[in-house]
Coordinates of C-alpha atoms (C1' of nucleotides) in Angstrom, one line a residue:
Chain F
X1230 CA 21.1 -15.4 -29.1
X1231 CA 19.6 -15.8 -32.6
X1232 CA 17.2 -13.2 -33.7
X1233 CA 14.9 -13.5 -36.6
X1234 CA 14.4 -10.6 -38.9
X1235 CA 12.0 -8.2 -37.2
X1236 CA 9.5 -6.0 -38.9
X1237 CA 8.1 -2.7 -37.8
X1238 CA 4.6 -3.6 -36.9
X1239 CA 5.1 -7.0 -35.6
X1240 CA 2.6 -9.3 -33.9
X1241 CA 2.6 -8.8 -30.2
X1242 CA 3.5 -12.4 -29.5
X1243 CA 6.3 -12.3 -32.0
X1244 CA 9.6 -13.5 -30.6
X1245 CA 11.7 -12.1 -33.4
X1246 CA 11.8 -8.7 -31.9
X1247 CA 14.4 -6.6 -30.0
X1248 CA 14.1 -3.8 -27.6
X1249 CA 15.5 -1.5 -30.3
X1250 CA 12.4 -1.8 -32.5
X1251 CA 9.8 -2.8 -29.8
X1252 CA 6.9 -0.5 -29.9
X1253 CA 6.7 -0.8 -26.1
X1254 CA 10.2 0.6 -25.5
X1255 CA 8.9 4.0 -24.8
X1256 CA 7.0 2.6 -21.9
X1257 CA 9.4 -0.1 -20.8
X1258 CA 12.5 2.1 -21.2
X1259 CA 11.2 5.7 -20.7
X1260 CA 14.7 6.9 -20.2
X1261 CA 16.7 8.4 -23.0
X1262 CA 18.8 5.4 -23.4
X1263 CA 21.4 5.6 -26.1
X1264 CA 20.9 3.3 -29.1
X1265 CA 24.2 1.7 -28.0
X1266 CA 22.8 1.0 -24.5
X1267 CA 19.6 -0.5 -25.8
X1268 CA 21.6 -2.9 -27.9
X1269 CA 23.4 -4.0 -24.7
X1270 CA 20.1 -4.5 -23.0
X1271 CA 18.8 -6.4 -25.9
X1272 CA 21.5 -8.9 -25.5
X1273 CA 20.4 -9.9 -22.0
X1274 CA 16.7 -10.0 -22.6
X1275 CA 15.3 -13.5 -23.1
X1276 CA 12.1 -13.9 -25.0
X1277 CA 10.5 -17.2 -24.5
X1278 CA 7.3 -18.7 -26.0
X1279 CA 4.1 -17.2 -24.9
X1280 CA 2.4 -18.2 -21.7
X1281 CA -1.0 -19.7 -21.8
X1282 CA -3.8 -18.3 -19.7
X1283 CA -3.4 -19.4 -16.1
X1284 CA 0.3 -20.2 -16.4
X1285 CA 2.7 -18.7 -13.9
X1286 CA 5.6 -16.5 -14.7
X1287 CA 7.0 -17.3 -11.3
X1288 CA 5.6 -18.3 -7.9
X1289 CA 5.8 -16.7 -4.5
X1290 CA 8.8 -18.1 -2.7
X1291 CA 10.7 -19.0 -5.9
X1292 CA 14.3 -17.9 -5.9
X1293 CA 14.5 -14.5 -7.5
X1294 CA 16.5 -14.4 -10.7
X1295 CA 14.7 -12.2 -13.2
X1296 CA 12.3 -9.4 -13.7
X1297 CA 9.9 -9.6 -16.5
X1298 CA 8.5 -7.1 -19.0
X1299 CA 5.0 -7.9 -20.3
X1300 CA 5.0 -7.8 -24.1
X1301 CA 1.4 -8.8 -24.7
X1302 CA -1.5 -10.2 -22.8
X1303 CA -1.8 -9.4 -19.1
X1304 CA -0.5 -10.7 -15.8
X1305 CA -1.8 -10.6 -12.3
X1306 CA 0.3 -10.6 -9.2
X1307 CA -0.9 -12.1 -6.0
X1308 CA 0.4 -13.3 -2.7
X1309 CA -0.9 -15.7 -0.1
X1310 CA -1.0 -14.4 3.4
X1311 CA -0.2 -16.4 6.6
X1312 CA -3.8 -17.4 7.0
X1313 CA -4.0 -18.7 3.4
X1314 CA -6.0 -15.9 1.9
X1315 CA -5.0 -14.6 -1.5
X1316 CA -4.4 -10.9 -2.1
X1317 CA -4.2 -9.7 -5.7
X1318 CA -1.5 -6.9 -5.6
X1319 CA -1.5 -5.8 -9.1
X1320 CA -2.5 -6.2 -12.8
X1321 CA 0.2 -5.7 -15.4
X1322 CA -0.2 -4.8 -19.0
X1323 CA 2.2 -4.6 -21.9
X1324 CA 5.2 -2.4 -21.2
X1325 CA 4.9 -2.9 -17.5
X1326 CA 7.4 -4.8 -15.3
X1327 CA 6.7 -7.5 -12.8
X1328 CA 8.9 -9.3 -10.3
X1329 CA 10.7 -6.4 -8.6
X1330 CA 9.3 -7.5 -5.3
X1331 CA 11.8 -10.4 -5.4
X1332 CA 14.9 -8.3 -5.2
X1333 CA 14.8 -7.6 -1.5
X1334 CA 14.6 -11.2 -0.2
X1335 CA 16.0 -13.0 -3.2
X1336 CA 12.6 -14.7 -3.3
X1337 CA 9.5 -13.5 -5.0
X1338 CA 7.0 -12.1 -2.6
X1339 CA 4.2 -12.6 -5.1
X1340 CA 3.1 -15.1 -7.7
X1341 CA 2.6 -13.8 -11.2
X1342 CA 0.1 -15.5 -13.4
X1343 CA -1.0 -14.9 -17.0
X1344 CA -4.7 -13.8 -17.3
X1345 CA -4.5 -14.2 -21.1
X1346 CA -2.1 -15.7 -23.5
X1347 CA 0.8 -13.4 -22.8
X1348 CA 4.3 -12.9 -24.1
X1349 CA 7.0 -11.8 -21.7
X1350 CA 10.6 -10.7 -21.8
X1351 CA 12.8 -12.2 -19.1
X1352 CA 15.5 -9.9 -17.9
X1353 CA 18.0 -11.7 -15.6
X1354 CA 18.6 -9.3 -12.7
X1355 CA 22.2 -10.2 -12.2
X1356 CA 22.8 -8.9 -15.8
X1357 CA 20.9 -5.8 -15.0
X1358 CA 23.1 -5.2 -12.0
X1359 CA 26.2 -5.7 -14.2
X1360 CA 24.9 -3.5 -16.9
X1361 CA 23.9 -0.8 -14.4
X1362 CA 27.4 -0.6 -13.1
X1363 CA 28.6 0.1 -16.6
X1364 CA 25.8 2.3 -17.7
X1365 CA 24.7 4.8 -15.0
X1366 CA 21.6 5.7 -17.2
X1367 CA 20.5 2.1 -16.8
X1368 CA 21.0 2.1 -13.1
X1369 CA 19.0 5.3 -12.8
X1370 CA 16.3 3.7 -14.8
X1371 CA 15.9 0.8 -12.5
X1372 CA 16.0 2.9 -9.4
X1373 CA 13.2 4.9 -10.9
X1374 CA 11.2 1.8 -11.8
X1375 CA 11.4 0.5 -8.3
X1376 CA 10.5 3.9 -6.8
X1377 CA 7.5 4.2 -9.1
X1378 CA 6.2 0.9 -8.0
X1379 CA 6.4 2.1 -4.4
X1380 CA 4.4 5.2 -5.3
X1381 CA 1.8 3.1 -7.2
X1382 CA 1.4 0.8 -4.2
X1383 CA 1.0 3.8 -1.9
X1384 CA -1.7 5.1 -4.2
X1385 CA -3.4 1.8 -3.9
X1386 CA -3.1 2.0 -0.1
X1387 CA -4.9 5.3 -0.2
X1388 CA -7.6 3.9 -2.5
X1389 CA -8.3 1.1 0.0
X1390 CA -8.0 3.2 3.0
X1391 CA -10.2 6.2 2.0
X1392 CA -12.5 5.3 -0.9
X1393 CA -15.9 3.7 -1.3
X1394 CA -16.6 0.7 -3.4
X1395 CA -17.8 3.0 -6.2
X1396 CA -14.6 5.1 -6.0
X1397 CA -12.4 2.0 -6.1
X1398 CA -14.0 0.5 -9.1
X1399 CA -14.1 3.8 -10.9
X1400 CA -10.5 4.3 -10.1
X1401 CA -9.6 0.9 -11.6
X1402 CA -11.6 1.5 -14.7
X1403 CA -9.9 4.9 -15.2
X1404 CA -6.5 3.3 -14.7
X1405 CA -7.1 0.5 -17.2
X1406 CA -8.5 3.0 -19.7
X1407 CA -5.4 5.2 -19.4
X1408 CA -3.1 2.3 -19.7
X1409 CA -4.9 1.1 -22.8
X1410 CA -4.6 4.6 -24.3
X1411 CA -0.9 4.6 -23.6
X1412 CA -0.7 1.4 -25.7
X1413 CA -2.5 3.2 -28.5
X1414 CA -5.5 1.0 -27.8
X1415 CA -9.0 2.3 -27.3
X1416 CA -9.4 4.1 -24.0
X1417 CA -13.2 3.6 -24.4
X1418 CA -13.8 0.0 -25.2
X1419 CA -11.7 -2.8 -23.8
X1420 CA -12.0 -6.3 -22.4
X1421 CA -11.1 -6.8 -18.8
X1422 CA -8.8 -9.7 -18.6
X1423 CA -9.5 -10.4 -15.0
X1424 CA -12.5 -12.0 -13.3
X1425 CA -14.9 -10.2 -11.0
X1426 CA -13.3 -12.1 -8.2
X1427 CA -9.8 -10.8 -9.1
X1428 CA -11.2 -7.3 -9.3
X1429 CA -12.9 -7.6 -5.9
X1430 CA -9.8 -9.1 -4.4
X1431 CA -7.6 -6.3 -5.7
X1432 CA -10.0 -3.6 -4.6
X1433 CA -10.8 -5.2 -1.2
X1434 CA -14.4 -5.9 -2.1
X1435 CA -16.5 -9.0 -2.5
X1436 CA -17.5 -10.2 -5.9
X1437 CA -21.1 -9.3 -5.2
X1438 CA -20.3 -5.7 -4.4
X1439 CA -18.2 -5.5 -7.6
X1440 CA -21.1 -6.8 -9.6
X1441 CA -23.5 -4.4 -8.0
X1442 CA -21.3 -1.4 -8.7
X1443 CA -20.8 -2.5 -12.3
X1444 CA -24.6 -2.7 -12.6
X1445 CA -25.1 0.7 -10.9
X1446 CA -22.5 2.3 -13.2
X1447 CA -24.3 0.8 -16.2
X1448 CA -27.7 2.0 -15.0
X1449 CA -26.3 5.5 -14.6
X1450 CA -24.9 5.2 -18.2
X1451 CA -21.3 5.8 -17.1
X1452 CA -20.3 2.6 -18.8
X1453 CA -21.9 -0.3 -20.6
X1454 CA -20.8 -3.7 -19.5
X1455 CA -21.3 -7.0 -21.2
X1456 CA -19.5 -9.6 -19.3
X1457 CA -15.8 -8.7 -19.5
X1458 CA -16.3 -6.1 -22.2
X1459 CA -16.5 -2.6 -21.0
X1460 CA -17.3 0.6 -22.9
X1461 CA -16.6 3.8 -21.0
X1462 CA -19.3 6.3 -21.8
X1463 CA -18.5 9.1 -19.2
X1464 CA -14.9 9.1 -18.3
X1465 CA -15.2 12.5 -16.6
X1466 CA -17.8 11.2 -14.2
X1467 CA -15.7 8.1 -13.5
X1468 CA -12.7 10.3 -12.7
X1469 CA -14.9 12.4 -10.4
X1470 CA -16.2 9.3 -8.6
X1471 CA -12.6 8.1 -8.3
X1472 CA -11.7 11.4 -6.6
X1473 CA -9.2 12.1 -9.3
X1474 CA -8.3 15.6 -10.4
X1475 CA -9.8 16.7 -13.7
Chain Z
X957 CA 33.5 17.2 6.9
X958 CA 34.8 17.6 10.4
X959 CA 34.0 14.8 12.7
X960 CA 34.2 15.0 16.5
X961 CA 35.6 12.1 18.4
X962 CA 32.9 9.4 18.7
X963 CA 32.4 7.1 21.6
X964 CA 30.9 3.7 21.5
X965 CA 27.6 4.3 23.3
X966 CA 26.8 7.7 22.0
X967 CA 23.7 9.7 22.5
X968 CA 21.2 9.0 19.8
X969 CA 21.0 12.7 18.8
X970 CA 24.8 13.0 18.8
X971 CA 26.1 14.4 15.6
X972 CA 29.6 13.3 16.1
X973 CA 29.1 9.8 14.8
X974 CA 29.9 8.0 11.6
X975 CA 28.3 5.0 9.9
X976 CA 31.3 2.9 10.9
X977 CA 30.5 3.1 14.6
X978 CA 26.8 3.7 14.4
X979 CA 24.9 1.2 16.4
X980 CA 22.1 1.3 13.8
X981 CA 24.4 0.3 10.9
X982 CA 23.3 -3.3 11.1
X983 CA 19.8 -2.2 10.3
X984 CA 20.6 0.6 8.0
X985 CA 23.3 -1.2 6.2
X986 CA 22.4 -4.9 6.5
X987 CA 24.7 -5.8 3.7
X988 CA 28.1 -7.1 4.4
X989 CA 29.7 -3.8 3.3
X990 CA 33.4 -3.8 3.6
X991 CA 34.8 -1.4 6.2
X992 CA 36.4 0.4 3.3
X993 CA 33.0 0.9 1.7
X994 CA 31.4 2.1 4.8
X995 CA 34.0 4.8 5.1
X996 CA 33.1 6.0 1.6
X997 CA 29.5 6.1 2.5
X998 CA 30.4 8.0 5.7
X999 CA 31.8 10.8 3.6
X1000 CA 28.5 11.3 1.8
X1001 CA 26.2 11.2 4.8
X1002 CA 25.3 14.6 6.2
X1003 CA 24.2 14.8 9.8
X1004 CA 22.2 17.9 10.6
X1005 CA 20.8 19.2 13.8
X1006 CA 17.9 17.3 15.2
X1007 CA 14.4 18.1 14.0
X1008 CA 11.8 19.3 16.4
X1009 CA 8.5 17.5 16.7
X1010 CA 6.3 18.6 13.8
X1011 CA 9.1 19.7 11.6
X1012 CA 9.3 18.3 8.1
X1013 CA 12.2 16.5 6.6
X1014 CA 10.8 17.3 3.2
X1015 CA 7.4 17.9 1.7
X1016 CA 5.4 16.3 -1.0
X1017 CA 6.3 17.9 -4.3
X1018 CA 9.7 19.1 -3.2
X1019 CA 12.5 18.3 -5.6
X1020 CA 14.0 15.0 -4.7
X1021 CA 17.6 15.1 -3.8
X1022 CA 18.3 12.9 -0.8
X1023 CA 17.0 9.9 1.1
X1024 CA 17.1 10.1 4.9
X1025 CA 18.0 7.5 7.5
X1026 CA 16.3 8.0 10.8
X1027 CA 18.9 8.0 13.6
X1028 CA 16.6 8.8 16.6
X1029 CA 13.0 9.7 17.1
X1030 CA 10.4 8.8 14.6
X1031 CA 9.0 10.1 11.3
X1032 CA 5.6 9.8 9.7
X1033 CA 5.2 9.9 5.9
X1034 CA 1.9 11.1 4.4
X1035 CA 0.5 12.3 1.2
X1036 CA -2.4 14.4 0.3
X1037 CA -4.7 13.1 -2.4
X1038 CA -6.5 15.0 -5.2
X1039 CA -9.5 15.6 -3.0
X1040 CA -7.3 17.1 -0.2
X1041 CA -7.5 14.1 2.2
X1042 CA -4.3 13.0 4.0
X1043 CA -3.1 9.5 3.9
X1044 CA -0.4 8.4 6.3
X1045 CA 1.7 5.9 4.3
X1046 CA 4.2 4.9 6.9
X1047 CA 5.9 5.3 10.3
X1048 CA 9.6 5.2 10.4
X1049 CA 11.9 4.4 13.3
X1050 CA 15.7 4.6 13.8
X1051 CA 17.6 2.6 11.2
X1052 CA 14.8 3.0 8.7
X1053 CA 15.0 5.0 5.5
X1054 CA 12.5 7.5 4.1
X1055 CA 12.3 9.4 0.9
X1056 CA 12.7 6.6 -1.6
X1057 CA 9.3 7.4 -3.1
X1058 CA 10.9 10.5 -4.6
X1059 CA 13.3 8.8 -7.0
X1060 CA 10.8 7.9 -9.7
X1061 CA 9.5 11.4 -10.4
X1062 CA 12.3 13.5 -9.0
X1063 CA 9.8 14.8 -6.6
X1064 CA 8.8 13.4 -3.2
X1065 CA 5.4 11.7 -3.4
X1066 CA 5.0 12.1 0.4
X1067 CA 5.8 14.6 3.1
X1068 CA 7.9 13.4 6.0
X1069 CA 7.4 14.9 9.4
X1070 CA 9.0 14.3 12.7
X1071 CA 6.7 12.9 15.4
X1072 CA 9.3 13.4 18.1
X1073 CA 12.5 15.2 18.3
X1074 CA 14.4 13.2 15.7
X1075 CA 17.9 13.1 14.3
X1076 CA 18.3 12.1 10.7
X1077 CA 21.1 11.3 8.3
X1078 CA 20.8 12.9 4.9
X1079 CA 22.2 10.9 2.0
X1080 CA 22.3 12.8 -1.3
X1081 CA 21.0 10.4 -3.9
X1082 CA 23.3 11.5 -6.6
X1083 CA 26.2 10.5 -4.5
X1084 CA 24.6 7.1 -3.9
X1085 CA 24.3 6.7 -7.6
X1086 CA 27.9 7.5 -8.1
X1087 CA 29.0 5.3 -5.3
X1088 CA 26.8 2.5 -6.5
X1089 CA 28.5 2.5 -9.9
X1090 CA 31.9 2.1 -8.1
X1091 CA 30.7 -0.4 -5.5
X1092 CA 28.3 -3.1 -6.8
X1093 CA 27.6 -4.1 -3.2
X1094 CA 26.2 -0.7 -2.5
X1095 CA 24.1 -0.8 -5.7
X1096 CA 22.7 -4.1 -4.6
X1097 CA 21.9 -2.8 -1.2
X1098 CA 19.8 0.1 -2.5
X1099 CA 18.0 -2.1 -5.0
X1100 CA 17.1 -4.3 -2.1
X1101 CA 16.0 -1.4 0.1
X1102 CA 13.6 -0.2 -2.6
X1103 CA 12.3 -3.7 -3.2
X1104 CA 11.7 -4.2 0.5
X1105 CA 9.7 -1.0 0.7
X1106 CA 7.5 -2.4 -2.2
X1107 CA 6.9 -5.6 -0.2
X1108 CA 6.1 -3.7 2.9
X1109 CA 3.6 -1.6 1.1
X1110 CA 2.0 -4.7 -0.4
X1111 CA 1.7 -6.2 3.0
X1112 CA -0.1 -3.0 4.1
X1113 CA -2.4 -3.3 1.1
X1114 CA -3.3 -6.8 2.2
X1115 CA -3.9 -5.5 5.8
X1116 CA -6.3 -2.9 4.5
X1117 CA -8.0 -5.1 2.0
X1118 CA -8.6 -8.2 4.1
X1119 CA -8.4 -7.4 7.8
X1120 CA -10.8 -6.2 10.5
X1121 CA -10.1 -3.2 12.7
X1122 CA -8.9 -5.5 15.4
X1123 CA -6.5 -7.3 13.1
X1124 CA -5.2 -4.0 11.7
X1125 CA -4.4 -2.5 15.1
X1126 CA -3.0 -5.8 16.4
X1127 CA -0.8 -5.9 13.4
X1128 CA 0.5 -2.4 13.9
X1129 CA 1.3 -3.1 17.6
X1130 CA 3.1 -6.3 16.7
X1131 CA 5.1 -4.4 14.1
X1132 CA 6.1 -1.6 16.4
X1133 CA 7.0 -4.1 19.1
X1134 CA 9.2 -6.0 16.7
X1135 CA 10.9 -2.9 15.5
X1136 CA 11.6 -1.8 19.1
X1137 CA 13.1 -5.2 19.8
X1138 CA 15.4 -4.8 16.8
X1139 CA 16.6 -1.6 18.3
X1140 CA 17.3 -3.4 21.5
X1141 CA 14.5 -1.5 23.2
X1142 CA 11.7 -3.1 25.1
X1143 CA 9.3 -5.1 22.9
X1144 CA 6.8 -5.0 25.7
X1145 CA 6.6 -1.4 26.9
X1146 CA 6.8 1.5 24.5
X1147 CA 5.5 4.9 23.8
X1148 CA 3.6 5.4 20.6
X1149 CA 4.9 8.5 19.0
X1150 CA 1.8 9.0 16.8
X1151 CA -1.6 10.2 17.6
X1152 CA -4.8 8.1 17.5
X1153 CA -5.7 10.1 14.4
X1154 CA -2.4 9.1 12.7
X1155 CA -3.0 5.5 13.6
X1156 CA -6.5 5.5 12.3
X1157 CA -5.4 7.3 9.1
X1158 CA -2.6 4.8 8.5
X1159 CA -4.9 1.8 9.2
X1160 CA -7.9 3.1 7.3
X1161 CA -10.0 3.5 10.4
X1162 CA -11.6 6.4 12.2
X1163 CA -10.1 7.7 15.4
X1164 CA -13.2 6.4 17.3
X1165 CA -12.7 2.9 16.1
X1166 CA -9.0 3.0 17.0
X1167 CA -9.9 4.2 20.5
X1168 CA -12.6 1.5 20.9
X1169 CA -10.2 -1.3 19.8
X1170 CA -7.6 -0.1 22.2
X1171 CA -10.1 -0.2 25.0
X1172 CA -11.3 -3.7 23.9
X1173 CA -7.7 -5.0 23.8
X1174 CA -7.1 -3.5 27.3
X1175 CA -10.3 -5.1 28.7
X1176 CA -9.2 -8.4 27.3
X1177 CA -5.8 -7.8 28.9
X1178 CA -3.9 -8.2 25.7
X1179 CA -2.3 -4.8 26.4
X1180 CA -2.5 -2.0 28.9
X1181 CA -2.8 1.5 27.5
X1182 CA -2.3 4.8 29.2
X1183 CA -2.5 7.5 26.6
X1184 CA 0.4 6.9 24.3
X1185 CA 2.2 4.3 26.5
X1186 CA 1.5 0.8 25.7
X1187 CA 2.5 -2.4 27.5
X1188 CA 2.0 -5.6 25.5
X1189 CA 0.8 -8.4 27.8
X1190 CA -0.1 -11.1 25.3
X1191 CA 1.9 -10.8 22.2
X1192 CA 0.9 -14.3 21.0
X1193 CA -2.7 -13.3 21.1
X1194 CA -2.0 -10.1 19.2
X1195 CA -0.1 -12.0 16.5
X1196 CA -3.0 -14.4 16.2
X1197 CA -5.5 -11.5 15.9
X1198 CA -3.3 -10.0 13.3
X1199 CA -3.4 -13.2 11.3
X1200 CA 0.3 -13.6 11.5
X1201 CA 2.0 -17.0 11.6
X1202 CA 3.3 -18.0 15.1
Chain L
dC244 C1' -26.8 -30.9 -24.6
dG245 C1' -25.6 -30.9 -19.9
dT246 C1' -22.8 -29.6 -16.3
dA247 C1' -19.6 -26.5 -14.1
dT248 C1' -18.2 -22.0 -13.3
dG249 C1' -18.8 -17.2 -13.2
dC250 C1' -21.8 -13.5 -12.6
dT251 C1' -26.0 -11.1 -11.1
dT252 C1' -29.6 -9.9 -8.0
dG253 C1' -32.2 -9.8 -3.6
dA254 C1' -32.7 -10.1 1.5
dT255 C1' -30.6 -9.7 5.8
dC256 C1' -26.8 -8.6 9.0
dA257 C1' -22.8 -6.8 11.1
dA258 C1' -18.8 -3.9 11.3
dC259 C1' -17.4 0.4 11.2
dG260 C1' -18.5 5.3 10.4
dT261 C1' -21.0 9.4 12.0
dC262 C1' -22.7 12.4 15.3
dA263 C1' -22.6 14.0 19.8
dA264 C1' -21.4 14.5 24.6
dC265 C1' -18.0 14.1 27.8
dT266 C1' -13.2 13.6 30.0
dA267 C1' -8.3 13.9 30.2
dA268 C1' -4.1 16.0 29.1
dG269 C1' -1.1 19.5 27.7
dG270 C1' 0.2 24.3 27.0
dT271 C1' -0.1 29.3 28.1
dG272 C1' -0.6 33.5 30.4
dG273 C1' -1.7 35.7 34.6
Chain T
dC558 C1' 2.0 27.7 40.2
dC559 C1' -2.5 27.6 39.0
dA560 C1' -6.6 28.5 36.2
dC561 C1' -8.0 28.5 31.8
dC562 C1' -8.4 27.0 27.4
dT563 C1' -7.4 24.2 23.6
dT564 C1' -6.6 19.8 21.7
dA565 C1' -6.6 14.7 22.0
dG566 C1' -9.0 10.8 23.4
dT567 C1' -13.0 8.1 25.1
dT568 C1' -17.6 6.4 25.1
dG569 C1' -22.4 5.9 23.7
dA570 C1' -26.4 6.0 20.3
dC571 C1' -27.5 5.4 15.8
dG572 C1' -27.0 5.0 10.6
dT573 C1' -24.8 3.3 6.4
dT574 C1' -22.0 0.6 3.6
dG575 C1' -20.6 -3.4 2.2
dA576 C1' -20.4 -8.5 3.7
dT577 C1' -22.9 -12.7 4.0
dC578 C1' -26.3 -15.9 2.7
dA579 C1' -29.1 -17.6 -0.8
dA580 C1' -31.2 -18.2 -5.2
dG581 C1' -31.3 -17.7 -10.1
dC582 C1' -29.1 -16.8 -14.6
dA583 C1' -25.6 -16.8 -18.3
dT584 C1' -21.6 -18.3 -20.3
dA585 C1' -18.1 -21.6 -21.4
dC586 C1' -16.6 -26.2 -22.0
dG587 C1' -16.6 -31.0 -22.5

DNA sequence: CGTATGCTTGATCAACGTCAACTAAGGTGG
DNA sequence: CCACCTTAGTTGACGTTGATCAAGCATACG
């Protein structure tokens, strides 16, 4: 693989980057991987051209081959149930990994679609398996990654099972805010990449309810909303509404 | 480890059994593990005395060390959210694995509690990691296991997000029936090990709603219920109600 | 500039939750 | 072994939240 010279503060869509100097590596590779190990991972990661909004990373039912790290932009994952209804199962931001649902059945259980222009790193799973056998740290990392997705999904189950529309939306806003902060972006002002319909679908609510709750939050001056742009004005109140510990 | 002589059709609570001759191994170890490999796994697996009803396998927050295969009985997993409410995240029957939520944080994210007298096999995770490095088949198996739990949880998200009380309960009944069948038990008549309250909690419903839906199903002669004993009379209708493909 | 699409807001409705009373089942001590 | 008590489950009446239906508005795109 040919790599162009990479600079320290590169453009997020830049392809001439390696895991070693990727500013996301602390999220993507939270383990204390040795420099040596990262170099080996680098060799298997494939960085393609950015996806346009609406393009799919993979589709439900496709043969599973790779997992993907989001480098820039944002991805939504969704599945279609037997009766043809869509269920949005997750939103993924830079540093996060999609596609792990495919491992079990050798077929993706979800489709993954770009909500913005997005750059992704493809990591062929067979190579991960090989590397994991050689590098126990790497194996541990991927076991952890999978386990964390389980815990995330269970949190979402709790959200849907126990919480009101307000709590659900508050929870999503808090989560997105925190993930922006982790990326050293503003935790206060951000643009939601997804539609109201995606939000509703993800949270088990109708688009009308989502809209109403946004309006209510705005009226209570917890946030200000203008279309997809949100400014969080009272994160503590949102956390409280979301039933999260202080 | 000392193993007593094992017979072919052993008692489910019997401790003198090994993976090699366990009738659950096709569920627990669906991979084409070589006999040689199973023997190595056998050496890791610890089989303790059965748990009494109500006893915990582990508790949320405990340091993660092992995953557990259910040998007999049934286990429920639940977590307590920040506001103190319980959420039942899963029911586990023989051949199924609990505890994988602990890998990511080195702490269990759920508590696991026996709903009946239950026998479990403890599998220390560090040993799995070691073995997985030596046996790629084993590594693959555990990657798959984790991934399948993700897919399961996502199905449950869809259930909670999109389906009515009737669909949710129908879905649970179909699932339990199928899992009984897999164990070569009756898919038609079975005893529910969990309380109405656990069912409601798992399905995001109140106990009253669960009770009413049971009664409605009985009146429509889809099932007959007597306390915890259920007989499925029209599985096709239940599948339809659950929005499952024929 | 006009049309399509996404979003908001209002009015009404239904599903499920809440509250309450009652019944059945299981467990314990006399 | 039975009587009592506790806990689990059922059923009914009523209330609330969020879905549905419908109309209008804003934004984006050709």
